[in-house]
PDB file of C-alpha atoms in Angstrom:
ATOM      1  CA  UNK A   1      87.558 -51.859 -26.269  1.00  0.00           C
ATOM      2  CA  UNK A   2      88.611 -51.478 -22.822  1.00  0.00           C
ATOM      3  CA  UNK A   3      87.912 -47.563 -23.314  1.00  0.00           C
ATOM      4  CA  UNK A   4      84.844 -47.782 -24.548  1.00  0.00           C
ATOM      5  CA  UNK A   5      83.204 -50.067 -22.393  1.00  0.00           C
ATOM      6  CA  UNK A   6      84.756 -47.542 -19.636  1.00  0.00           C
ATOM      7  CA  UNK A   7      83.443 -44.396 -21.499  1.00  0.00           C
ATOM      8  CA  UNK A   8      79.889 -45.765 -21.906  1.00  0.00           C
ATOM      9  CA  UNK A   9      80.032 -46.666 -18.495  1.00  0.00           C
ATOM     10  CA  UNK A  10      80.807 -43.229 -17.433  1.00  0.00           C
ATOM     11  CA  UNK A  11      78.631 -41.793 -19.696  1.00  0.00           C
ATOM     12  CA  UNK A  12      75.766 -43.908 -18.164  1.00  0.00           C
ATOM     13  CA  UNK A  13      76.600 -43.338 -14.756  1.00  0.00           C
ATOM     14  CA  UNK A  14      76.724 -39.467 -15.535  1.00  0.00           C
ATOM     15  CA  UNK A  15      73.785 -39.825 -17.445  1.00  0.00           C
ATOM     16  CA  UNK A  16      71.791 -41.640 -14.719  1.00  0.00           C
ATOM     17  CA  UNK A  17      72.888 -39.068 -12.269  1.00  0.00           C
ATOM     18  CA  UNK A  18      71.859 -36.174 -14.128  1.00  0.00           C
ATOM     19  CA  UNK A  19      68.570 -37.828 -15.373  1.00  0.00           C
ATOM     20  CA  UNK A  20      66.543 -37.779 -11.722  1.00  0.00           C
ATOM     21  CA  UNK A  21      66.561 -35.058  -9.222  1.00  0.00           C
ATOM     22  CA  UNK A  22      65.365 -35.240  -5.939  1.00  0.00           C
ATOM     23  CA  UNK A  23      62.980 -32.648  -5.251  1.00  0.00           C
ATOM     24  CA  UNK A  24      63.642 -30.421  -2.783  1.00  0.00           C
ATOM     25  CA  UNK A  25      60.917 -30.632  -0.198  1.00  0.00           C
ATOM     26  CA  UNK A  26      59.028 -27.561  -0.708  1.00  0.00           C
ATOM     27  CA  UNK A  27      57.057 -25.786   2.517  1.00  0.00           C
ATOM     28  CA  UNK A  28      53.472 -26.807   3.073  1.00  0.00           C
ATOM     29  CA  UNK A  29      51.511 -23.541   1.967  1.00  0.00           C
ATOM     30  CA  UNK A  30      48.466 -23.321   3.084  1.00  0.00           C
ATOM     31  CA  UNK A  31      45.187 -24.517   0.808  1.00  0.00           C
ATOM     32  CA  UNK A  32      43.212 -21.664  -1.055  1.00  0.00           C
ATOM     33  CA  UNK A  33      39.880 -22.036   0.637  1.00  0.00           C
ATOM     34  CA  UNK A  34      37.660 -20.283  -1.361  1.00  0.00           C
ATOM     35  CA  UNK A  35      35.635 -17.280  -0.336  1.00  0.00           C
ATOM     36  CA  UNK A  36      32.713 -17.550   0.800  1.00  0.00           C
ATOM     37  CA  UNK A  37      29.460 -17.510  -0.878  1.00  0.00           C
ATOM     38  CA  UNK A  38      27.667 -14.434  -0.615  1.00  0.00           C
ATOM     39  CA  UNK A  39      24.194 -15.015   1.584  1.00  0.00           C
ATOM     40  CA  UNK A  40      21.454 -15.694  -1.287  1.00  0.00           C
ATOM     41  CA  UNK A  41      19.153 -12.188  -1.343  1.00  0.00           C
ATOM     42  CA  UNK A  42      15.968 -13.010   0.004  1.00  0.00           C
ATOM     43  CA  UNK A  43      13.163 -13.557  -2.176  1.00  0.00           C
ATOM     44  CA  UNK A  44      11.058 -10.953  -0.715  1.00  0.00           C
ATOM     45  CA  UNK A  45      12.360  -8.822   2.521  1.00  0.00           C
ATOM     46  CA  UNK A  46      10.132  -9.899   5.332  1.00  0.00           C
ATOM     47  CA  UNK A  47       8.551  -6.913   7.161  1.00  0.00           C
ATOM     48  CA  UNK A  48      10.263  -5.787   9.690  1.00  0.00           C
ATOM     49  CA  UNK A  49       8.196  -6.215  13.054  1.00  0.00           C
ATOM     50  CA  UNK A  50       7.482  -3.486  14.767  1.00  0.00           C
ATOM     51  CA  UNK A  51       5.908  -2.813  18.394  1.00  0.00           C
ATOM     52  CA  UNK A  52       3.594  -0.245  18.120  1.00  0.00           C
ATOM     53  CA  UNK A  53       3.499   0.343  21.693  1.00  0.00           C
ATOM     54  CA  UNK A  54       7.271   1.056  21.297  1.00  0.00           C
ATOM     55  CA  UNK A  55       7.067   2.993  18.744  1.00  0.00           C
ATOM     56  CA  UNK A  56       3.989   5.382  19.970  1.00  0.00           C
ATOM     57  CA  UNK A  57       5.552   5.786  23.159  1.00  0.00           C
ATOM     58  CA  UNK A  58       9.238   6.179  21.298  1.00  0.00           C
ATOM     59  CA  UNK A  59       8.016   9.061  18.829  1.00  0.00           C
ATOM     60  CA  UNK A  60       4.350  10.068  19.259  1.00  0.00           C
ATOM     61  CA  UNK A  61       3.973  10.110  23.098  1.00  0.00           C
ATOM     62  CA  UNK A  62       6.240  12.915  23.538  1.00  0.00           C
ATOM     63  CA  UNK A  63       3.909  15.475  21.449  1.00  0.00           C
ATOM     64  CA  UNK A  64       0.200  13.418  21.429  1.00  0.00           C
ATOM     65  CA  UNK A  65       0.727  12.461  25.344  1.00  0.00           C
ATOM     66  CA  UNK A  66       0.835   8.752  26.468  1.00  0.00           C
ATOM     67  CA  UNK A  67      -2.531   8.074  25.699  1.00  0.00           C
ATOM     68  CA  UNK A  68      -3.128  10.343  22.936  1.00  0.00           C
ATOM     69  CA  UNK A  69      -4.677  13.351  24.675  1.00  0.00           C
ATOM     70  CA  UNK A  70      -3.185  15.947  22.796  1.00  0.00           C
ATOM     71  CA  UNK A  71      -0.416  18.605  24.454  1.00  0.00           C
ATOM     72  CA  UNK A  72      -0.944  21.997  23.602  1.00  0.00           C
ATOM     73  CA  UNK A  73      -0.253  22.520  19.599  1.00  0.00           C
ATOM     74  CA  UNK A  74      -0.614  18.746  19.443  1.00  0.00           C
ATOM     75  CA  UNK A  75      -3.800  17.110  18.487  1.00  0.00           C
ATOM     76  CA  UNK A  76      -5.545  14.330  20.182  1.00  0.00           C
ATOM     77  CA  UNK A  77      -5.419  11.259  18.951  1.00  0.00           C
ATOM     78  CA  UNK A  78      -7.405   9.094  21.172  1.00  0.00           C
ATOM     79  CA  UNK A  79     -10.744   8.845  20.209  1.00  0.00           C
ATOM     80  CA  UNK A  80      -9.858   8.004  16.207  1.00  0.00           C
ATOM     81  CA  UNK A  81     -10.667   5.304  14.329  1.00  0.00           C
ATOM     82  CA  UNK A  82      -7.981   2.851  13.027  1.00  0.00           C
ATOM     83  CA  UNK A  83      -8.958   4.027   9.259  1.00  0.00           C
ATOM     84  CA  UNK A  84      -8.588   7.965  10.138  1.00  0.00           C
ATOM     85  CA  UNK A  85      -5.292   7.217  11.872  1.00  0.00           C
ATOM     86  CA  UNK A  86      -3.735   5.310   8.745  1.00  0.00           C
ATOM     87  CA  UNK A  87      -5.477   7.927   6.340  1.00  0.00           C
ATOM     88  CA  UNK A  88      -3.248  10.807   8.052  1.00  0.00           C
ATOM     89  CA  UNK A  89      -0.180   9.381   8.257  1.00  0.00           C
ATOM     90  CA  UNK A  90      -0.435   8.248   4.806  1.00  0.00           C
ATOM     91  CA  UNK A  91      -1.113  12.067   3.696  1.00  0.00           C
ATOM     92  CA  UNK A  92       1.891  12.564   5.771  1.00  0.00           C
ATOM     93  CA  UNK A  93       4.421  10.187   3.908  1.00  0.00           C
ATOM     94  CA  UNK A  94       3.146  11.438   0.829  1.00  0.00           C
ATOM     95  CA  UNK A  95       4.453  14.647   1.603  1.00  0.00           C
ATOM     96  CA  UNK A  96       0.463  16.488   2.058  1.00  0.00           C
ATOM     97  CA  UNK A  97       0.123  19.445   4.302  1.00  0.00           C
ATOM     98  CA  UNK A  98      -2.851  18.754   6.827  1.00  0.00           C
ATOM     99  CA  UNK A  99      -2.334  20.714   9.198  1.00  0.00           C
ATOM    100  CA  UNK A 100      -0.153  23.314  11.110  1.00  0.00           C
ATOM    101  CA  UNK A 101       2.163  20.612  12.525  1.00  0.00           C
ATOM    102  CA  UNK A 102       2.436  18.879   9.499  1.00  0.00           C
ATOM    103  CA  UNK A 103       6.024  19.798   8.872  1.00  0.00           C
ATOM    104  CA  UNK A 104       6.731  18.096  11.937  1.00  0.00           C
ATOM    105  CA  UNK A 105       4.903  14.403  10.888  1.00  0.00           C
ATOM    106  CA  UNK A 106       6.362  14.496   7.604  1.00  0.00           C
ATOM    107  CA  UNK A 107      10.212  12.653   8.553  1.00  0.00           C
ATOM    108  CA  UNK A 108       8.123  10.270  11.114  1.00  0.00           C
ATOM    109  CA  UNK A 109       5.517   8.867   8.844  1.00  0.00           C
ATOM    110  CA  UNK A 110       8.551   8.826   5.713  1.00  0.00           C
ATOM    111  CA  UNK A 111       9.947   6.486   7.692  1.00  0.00           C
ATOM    112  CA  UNK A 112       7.140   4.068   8.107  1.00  0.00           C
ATOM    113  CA  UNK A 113       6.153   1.119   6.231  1.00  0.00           C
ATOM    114  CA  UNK A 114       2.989   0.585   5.039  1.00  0.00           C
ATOM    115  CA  UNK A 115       2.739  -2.083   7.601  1.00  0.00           C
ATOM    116  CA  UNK A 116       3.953  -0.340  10.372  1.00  0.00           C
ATOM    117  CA  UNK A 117       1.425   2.622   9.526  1.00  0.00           C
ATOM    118  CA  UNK A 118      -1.260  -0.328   9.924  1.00  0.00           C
ATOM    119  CA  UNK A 119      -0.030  -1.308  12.924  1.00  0.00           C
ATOM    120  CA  UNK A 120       0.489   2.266  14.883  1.00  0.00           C
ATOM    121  CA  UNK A 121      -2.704   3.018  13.371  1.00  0.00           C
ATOM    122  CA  UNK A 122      -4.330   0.027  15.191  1.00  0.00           C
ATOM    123  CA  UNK A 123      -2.725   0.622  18.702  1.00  0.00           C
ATOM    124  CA  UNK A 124      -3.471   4.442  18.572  1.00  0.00           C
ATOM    125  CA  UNK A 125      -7.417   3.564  18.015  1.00  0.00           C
ATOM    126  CA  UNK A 126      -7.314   2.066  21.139  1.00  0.00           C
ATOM    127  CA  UNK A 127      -5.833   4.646  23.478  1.00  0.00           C
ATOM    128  CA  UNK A 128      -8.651   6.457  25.217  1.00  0.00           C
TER     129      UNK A 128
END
């Protein structure tokens, strides 16, 4: 009897000390943060603002003169109505030959908006 109560104690002890481990303490690692959201597209693009001022004196001033004179091969532009303005340009981002220097308008005007043609258009009908 003697033995067995010293076996089952044994056997329990053993038993207990193989039954829980301590976890070894593991290194903190860093939380996942998760990516960020992409920026919600906007509804409609907002039209980019545009100085005409800028932009006459930036890409039309150097061939049309500062206030629209005209320079040599380059027509005058002061003097034109708003509506004239706009109607050339258009022709001009459409690709339509008007005129001898048309090759040259074609890239500028492709690159305008229809707002921004409304807006050079505008400013140009007021140089004199």
């Amino acid at each position: 009897m003697r033995n067995t109560l010293l076996i089952s104690l044994l056997l329990a002890l053993g038993l207990t000390a193989c039954g829980k481990k301590e976890e070894a303490a593991q290194p903190a690692v860093p939380a996942m943060e998760p990516a960020p959201a992409a920026a919600p597209a906007p509804e409609a693009a907002a039209p980019a603002t545009m100085d005409p001022v800028a932009q006459y004196t930036s890409q039309c001033a150097s061939c049309h003169g500062p206030n629209g004179q005209g320079q040599g091969a380059f027509p005058k532009l002061a003097g034109h109505t708003a509506d004239a303005i706009k109607a050339k340009l258009a022709d001009y981002k459409a690709g339509k030959q008007v005129g001898a220097q048309s090759a040259l308008m074609f890239p500028i005007a492709q690159k305008l908006s229809d707002e921004e043609i409304d807006a050079l258009s505008t400013h140009i009908a007021t140089l004199q």
